[in-house]
Amino acid sequence: VVSTQSTWGQPKNQKMKLLFFVALLALATSAQSHSYGANEETVAKSMSKYVEMMYYGTSSNVTWQYGENAFTLQRPEGERRFYVYVPKVYTDAHPIGVHFSFHGLGDTCENYGRGVGFSDYAEKMTPSFLYVYPCGYSGLIGTAWHAGTCCEQSTDDVQFVRDMLSFLQSNFHVNTSQIWSSGFSNGAMFSERLACEAADVFSAVASVSGVVCIEPGNSAGLTSCDKAFKRPVNVLQIHGDADPVVPWTGDAILGFPTVPDDMSAWATRNKCGSPSNETLITTDFYQTLYSDCGSNVSMELVRHKGGAHQWPMVTGFETTDYIARFFARSAGYN
């Protein structure tokens, strides 16, 4: 069933509507301008390399090849596109995990997927994985995901993800115990929604500059997640404490809880013990670990001191690498 209306309702007056629109516009602008640590020349080269590898299909037994492939699925809202990077180590004889990664509001799947560079890790890390970067629905406020109060609210994107996974299972030998999700901004919010509503599928999620914002938002949104949650999930959150778009201290108008409240709610769902004292990883990056979680899952918060709304790729801390290694550890690999 496709959701056509948010249960959060509309802002109560024109001033709130304006604030809501301006905040969403800022979120879109931030996403559009982000290069994820890859300059335009690098992304352009990767696009020219991959374009001849693209194949389109909508059912089982489609044609694919190693490297990047593009597929479409027919959905109630129309055709939806997604890219799948197949590493050279893949064979049908051995099951492989799947890493979905979701772009932010106003960004494109191509810019984001190639910019963050998880395909390199699919080739070199154990365990390897199919790297999937889907394209959000293009609506009135730009290309987005139905994460909750932000941002697209006319699509059932959770079902879209389930449909993509069914497609992958029909065409590849998928390891269903290693299904992961990561994302930035609106894509991070959507990854957290998947951990709430599709924990039967996902074993680990990583959220960069996002929080749970399921309708109706704020603390009630966290409660909505509680009700939908099915099993413990490994959770990594990376967030700048000076983020002006998805603030560390929350945004009640947009329905964003504080980052500490978001993580506390995840710790409760995962039946974790008390968090550790914050420790320095490298300059400006601080780690908090959560112990004794149910089903031996891991939970971790990385606070970027002075960090804005971004996917940090700096000396001493590369977000892409950090997420890839977190997922590998969640699957039992060091």
Coordinates of C-alpha atoms in Angstrom, one line a residue:
V1 CA 0.0 0.0 0.0
V2 CA 1.4 3.4 -1.0
S3 CA 1.2 6.1 1.7
T4 CA -0.3 9.3 0.2
Q5 CA -0.4 11.4 3.3
S6 CA 1.7 12.0 6.4
T7 CA -0.1 11.4 9.7
W8 CA 2.0 14.2 11.1
G9 CA -0.4 16.7 9.5
Q10 CA 0.3 20.2 8.2
P11 CA 2.0 23.1 10.1
K12 CA -0.6 25.1 11.9
N13 CA 0.1 28.5 10.4
Q14 CA 1.8 30.2 7.4
K15 CA 4.9 31.1 9.5
M16 CA 5.5 27.4 10.4
K17 CA 4.9 26.4 6.7
L18 CA 7.5 28.9 5.6
L19 CA 10.0 27.6 8.2
F20 CA 9.3 24.1 7.2
F21 CA 10.0 24.9 3.5
V22 CA 13.1 26.9 4.2
A23 CA 14.6 24.1 6.3
L24 CA 13.9 21.5 3.7
L25 CA 15.4 23.8 1.0
A26 CA 18.5 24.1 3.2
L27 CA 18.7 20.3 3.5
A28 CA 18.4 20.0 -0.3
T29 CA 21.0 22.6 -1.0
S30 CA 23.4 20.9 1.4
A31 CA 23.0 17.6 -0.2
Q32 CA 23.3 19.0 -3.8
S33 CA 26.6 20.7 -2.9
H34 CA 28.3 17.8 -1.2
S35 CA 31.0 15.9 -3.0
Y36 CA 31.5 13.2 -0.3
G37 CA 35.3 13.6 -0.5
A38 CA 35.5 13.1 -4.3
N39 CA 36.2 16.0 -6.6
E40 CA 34.1 16.6 -9.7
E41 CA 36.9 15.3 -12.0
T42 CA 37.1 12.0 -10.1
V43 CA 33.3 11.5 -10.2
A44 CA 33.2 12.3 -14.0
K45 CA 35.9 9.8 -14.7
S46 CA 34.0 7.1 -12.8
M47 CA 30.8 7.9 -14.7
S48 CA 32.5 7.5 -18.0
K49 CA 34.0 4.2 -16.9
Y50 CA 30.7 2.8 -15.7
V51 CA 28.3 4.0 -18.4
E52 CA 29.0 1.2 -20.8
M53 CA 28.3 -1.4 -18.0
M54 CA 24.7 -0.5 -17.5
Y55 CA 21.8 -2.9 -18.1
Y56 CA 18.1 -2.5 -17.5
G57 CA 15.7 -5.2 -16.3
T58 CA 12.7 -5.7 -14.2
S59 CA 12.5 -9.4 -13.4
S60 CA 14.6 -12.5 -12.7
N61 CA 17.3 -13.8 -15.0
V62 CA 18.3 -10.4 -16.2
T63 CA 21.7 -9.7 -17.8
W64 CA 24.4 -8.3 -15.5
Q65 CA 28.1 -8.0 -15.5
Y66 CA 30.9 -7.3 -13.0
G67 CA 31.1 -3.6 -12.1
E68 CA 28.1 -1.3 -12.2
N69 CA 24.7 -2.3 -13.5
A70 CA 21.5 -0.1 -13.6
F71 CA 18.1 -1.7 -13.2
T72 CA 14.5 -0.4 -13.0
L73 CA 11.5 -1.7 -11.1
Q74 CA 7.9 -0.7 -11.9
R75 CA 6.3 0.8 -8.8
P76 CA 2.9 2.4 -8.2
E77 CA 4.6 5.8 -8.4
G78 CA 6.3 4.9 -11.7
E79 CA 9.6 3.4 -12.7
R80 CA 12.3 3.5 -10.0
R81 CA 16.0 3.1 -10.9
F82 CA 18.8 1.6 -8.8
Y83 CA 22.4 0.7 -9.4
V84 CA 24.1 -2.5 -8.3
Y85 CA 27.9 -2.8 -8.2
V86 CA 28.9 -6.5 -8.6
P87 CA 32.4 -7.2 -7.3
K88 CA 34.8 -9.4 -9.3
V89 CA 35.0 -11.9 -6.4
Y90 CA 31.3 -12.8 -6.7
T91 CA 30.2 -16.2 -8.0
D92 CA 26.9 -18.0 -7.7
A93 CA 28.6 -20.7 -5.6
H94 CA 28.9 -18.5 -2.6
P95 CA 26.3 -16.2 -1.0
I96 CA 27.1 -12.5 -0.9
G97 CA 25.8 -9.7 1.4
V98 CA 24.0 -6.6 0.2
H99 CA 24.8 -3.0 1.2
F100 CA 22.1 -0.5 0.3
S101 CA 23.2 3.2 0.5
F102 CA 20.8 6.2 0.2
H103 CA 21.6 9.7 -0.9
G104 CA 20.3 12.9 0.7
L105 CA 17.5 15.3 -0.3
G106 CA 18.1 16.9 -3.7
D107 CA 21.1 14.7 -4.6
T108 CA 21.3 12.1 -7.3
C109 CA 22.0 8.4 -6.8
E110 CA 24.8 8.6 -9.3
N111 CA 26.7 11.5 -7.6
Y112 CA 26.2 10.0 -4.2
G113 CA 26.8 6.4 -5.0
R114 CA 30.0 7.0 -6.9
G115 CA 31.2 9.8 -4.6
V116 CA 31.1 7.9 -1.3
G117 CA 33.0 5.0 -3.0
F118 CA 31.7 1.8 -1.3
S119 CA 32.4 0.0 -4.6
D120 CA 36.1 0.0 -3.7
Y121 CA 35.3 -1.8 -0.5
A122 CA 33.1 -4.4 -2.2
E123 CA 36.2 -5.4 -4.2
K124 CA 38.8 -5.4 -1.4
M125 CA 37.0 -6.2 1.9
T126 CA 36.0 -9.5 3.6
P127 CA 33.1 -10.1 3.5
S128 CA 32.4 -8.7 0.1
F129 CA 28.9 -7.4 -0.9
L130 CA 26.7 -6.2 -3.6
Y131 CA 26.7 -2.4 -3.4
V132 CA 23.3 -1.0 -4.2
Y133 CA 22.6 2.7 -4.5
P134 CA 19.0 3.4 -5.3
C135 CA 17.5 6.6 -6.7
G136 CA 15.0 8.5 -4.6
Y137 CA 11.6 9.7 -5.9
S138 CA 11.6 13.0 -7.6
G139 CA 8.8 15.1 -6.1
L140 CA 7.9 18.7 -5.4
I141 CA 10.9 19.3 -3.0
G142 CA 13.4 17.3 -5.1
T143 CA 14.7 13.8 -5.1
A144 CA 14.0 12.3 -1.7
W145 CA 13.1 9.4 0.5
H146 CA 10.0 8.9 2.7
A147 CA 11.9 8.8 5.9
G148 CA 9.0 10.3 7.9
T149 CA 8.5 14.0 8.5
C150 CA 11.4 14.5 6.0
C151 CA 11.1 14.5 3.1
E152 CA 9.0 12.7 0.4
Q153 CA 5.7 11.6 1.7
S154 CA 3.9 10.1 -1.3
T155 CA 5.8 6.9 -1.7
D156 CA 6.2 3.6 0.2
D157 CA 10.0 3.5 0.0
V158 CA 10.3 0.7 2.6
Q159 CA 8.4 -1.5 0.2
F160 CA 10.6 -0.3 -2.6
V161 CA 13.6 -1.6 -0.7
R162 CA 11.9 -4.9 -0.1
D163 CA 11.1 -5.1 -3.8
M164 CA 14.7 -4.4 -4.7
L165 CA 15.9 -7.1 -2.3
S166 CA 13.5 -9.6 -3.9
F167 CA 14.8 -8.7 -7.3
L168 CA 18.4 -9.2 -6.1
Q169 CA 17.5 -12.6 -4.5
S170 CA 16.0 -13.7 -7.9
N171 CA 19.2 -12.8 -9.7
F172 CA 22.1 -13.3 -7.3
H173 CA 23.0 -15.7 -4.4
V174 CA 22.3 -13.3 -1.5
N175 CA 23.4 -13.9 2.0
T176 CA 20.3 -12.8 3.9
S177 CA 22.2 -12.5 7.2
Q178 CA 24.3 -9.7 5.8
I179 CA 21.9 -7.0 4.6
W180 CA 23.1 -3.5 5.5
S181 CA 21.9 0.1 5.0
S182 CA 23.8 3.4 5.2
G183 CA 22.8 6.9 4.1
F184 CA 23.4 10.6 4.4
S185 CA 21.0 13.2 5.7
N186 CA 17.5 12.3 4.4
G187 CA 19.0 9.0 3.3
A188 CA 20.4 8.5 6.8
M189 CA 16.9 9.1 8.2
F190 CA 15.5 6.6 5.8
S191 CA 18.2 4.0 6.9
E192 CA 17.1 4.5 10.5
R193 CA 13.5 4.0 9.4
L194 CA 14.5 0.7 7.8
A195 CA 16.1 -0.4 11.1
C196 CA 12.7 0.4 12.7
E197 CA 10.3 -1.1 10.1
A198 CA 12.5 -3.7 8.3
A199 CA 14.6 -5.1 11.1
D200 CA 13.5 -8.5 9.9
V201 CA 15.7 -7.8 6.8
F202 CA 18.6 -5.5 8.0
S203 CA 21.3 -6.6 10.4
A204 CA 23.1 -3.3 10.5
V205 CA 22.6 0.4 9.6
A206 CA 24.8 3.4 9.6
S207 CA 23.4 6.9 9.8
V208 CA 25.4 10.0 8.8
S209 CA 23.8 13.3 9.8
G210 CA 20.4 11.7 10.3
V211 CA 17.9 10.7 13.0
V212 CA 14.7 8.7 13.3
C213 CA 11.9 11.0 12.1
I214 CA 9.0 8.6 11.5
E215 CA 5.6 10.3 11.6
P216 CA 4.5 12.1 13.8
G217 CA 8.2 13.1 14.6
N218 CA 10.1 14.0 17.7
S219 CA 9.6 11.8 20.7
A220 CA 6.4 10.4 19.3
G221 CA 8.3 9.3 16.2
L222 CA 10.8 7.4 18.4
T223 CA 7.8 5.7 19.9
S224 CA 6.5 4.8 16.4
C225 CA 9.8 3.1 15.8
D226 CA 9.5 1.2 19.1
K227 CA 6.2 -0.2 18.0
A228 CA 7.5 -1.3 14.6
F229 CA 10.9 -2.7 15.8
K230 CA 11.3 -6.5 15.4
R231 CA 14.8 -7.6 16.5
P232 CA 18.1 -6.1 17.6
V233 CA 20.1 -4.3 14.8
N234 CA 23.7 -3.0 14.8
V235 CA 23.6 0.8 14.7
L236 CA 26.3 3.3 13.9
Q237 CA 25.6 7.1 14.1
I238 CA 28.1 9.7 12.8
H239 CA 26.9 13.3 13.4
G240 CA 28.4 16.7 13.7
D241 CA 27.6 18.6 16.9
A242 CA 27.4 21.9 14.9
D243 CA 25.1 20.5 12.2
P244 CA 22.7 23.4 11.3
V245 CA 20.4 21.2 9.2
V246 CA 19.8 18.2 11.4
P247 CA 20.9 19.7 14.7
W248 CA 22.5 17.7 17.4
T249 CA 20.0 19.3 19.7
G250 CA 17.0 18.4 17.5
D251 CA 14.5 20.4 15.6
A252 CA 10.9 20.2 17.0
I253 CA 9.4 22.0 13.9
L254 CA 10.7 19.4 11.5
G255 CA 10.1 16.5 13.9
F256 CA 13.8 15.7 14.5
P257 CA 14.7 14.4 18.0
T258 CA 18.1 15.2 19.5
V259 CA 20.9 12.9 18.6
P260 CA 21.4 11.7 22.2
D261 CA 17.6 10.9 22.4
D262 CA 17.8 9.1 19.1
M263 CA 20.7 6.9 20.3
S264 CA 19.2 6.4 23.8
A265 CA 16.1 5.0 22.0
W266 CA 18.2 2.7 19.9
A267 CA 20.0 1.5 23.1
T268 CA 16.7 0.7 24.7
R269 CA 15.4 -1.2 21.7
N270 CA 18.6 -3.1 21.5
K271 CA 18.6 -3.8 25.2
C272 CA 22.0 -2.3 25.6
G273 CA 23.7 -1.4 28.9
S274 CA 25.0 2.0 29.8
P275 CA 27.1 3.8 27.2
S276 CA 30.9 4.2 27.7
N277 CA 32.6 7.4 28.4
E278 CA 33.3 9.4 25.3
T279 CA 36.8 8.7 24.0
L280 CA 38.9 10.5 21.4
I281 CA 39.4 8.6 18.1
T282 CA 41.4 11.3 16.3
T283 CA 41.3 15.1 16.1
D284 CA 37.7 16.3 16.6
F285 CA 36.1 12.8 16.4
Y286 CA 34.8 11.2 19.7
Q287 CA 33.4 7.7 20.1
T288 CA 30.8 6.4 22.5
L289 CA 30.2 2.6 22.6
Y290 CA 27.2 0.8 24.0
S291 CA 27.8 -2.5 25.7
D292 CA 25.9 -5.7 26.5
C293 CA 23.4 -5.3 23.8
G294 CA 20.8 -8.0 22.9
S295 CA 21.9 -10.7 20.4
N296 CA 25.4 -9.4 20.7
V297 CA 24.8 -6.4 18.4
S298 CA 27.0 -3.4 18.4
M299 CA 26.1 0.3 18.9
E300 CA 28.3 3.2 18.4
L301 CA 28.0 7.0 18.2
V302 CA 30.7 9.2 16.6
R303 CA 30.5 12.8 17.5
H304 CA 32.3 15.2 15.1
K305 CA 33.3 18.2 17.2
G306 CA 32.4 21.3 15.3
G307 CA 31.2 19.2 12.4
A308 CA 28.5 20.6 10.0
H309 CA 26.0 18.7 7.8
Q310 CA 28.5 16.6 6.0
W311 CA 30.0 13.2 5.2
P312 CA 33.5 13.6 6.8
M313 CA 36.4 12.4 4.7
V314 CA 39.5 13.9 6.5
T315 CA 42.9 12.7 7.6
G316 CA 42.4 10.3 10.4
F317 CA 38.7 9.8 9.8
E318 CA 37.1 8.7 6.6
T319 CA 33.4 8.0 6.9
T320 CA 33.2 5.5 4.1
D321 CA 36.0 3.4 5.5
Y322 CA 34.6 3.6 9.1
I323 CA 31.2 2.4 8.0
A324 CA 32.6 -0.4 5.8
R325 CA 34.6 -1.7 8.8
F326 CA 31.7 -1.4 11.2
F327 CA 29.6 -3.5 8.9
A328 CA 32.4 -6.1 8.5
R329 CA 32.7 -6.3 12.3
S330 CA 28.9 -6.7 12.6
A331 CA 29.2 -9.8 10.4
G332 CA 32.0 -11.3 12.6
Y333 CA 35.0 -10.1 10.6
N334 CA 37.8 -7.9 12.1

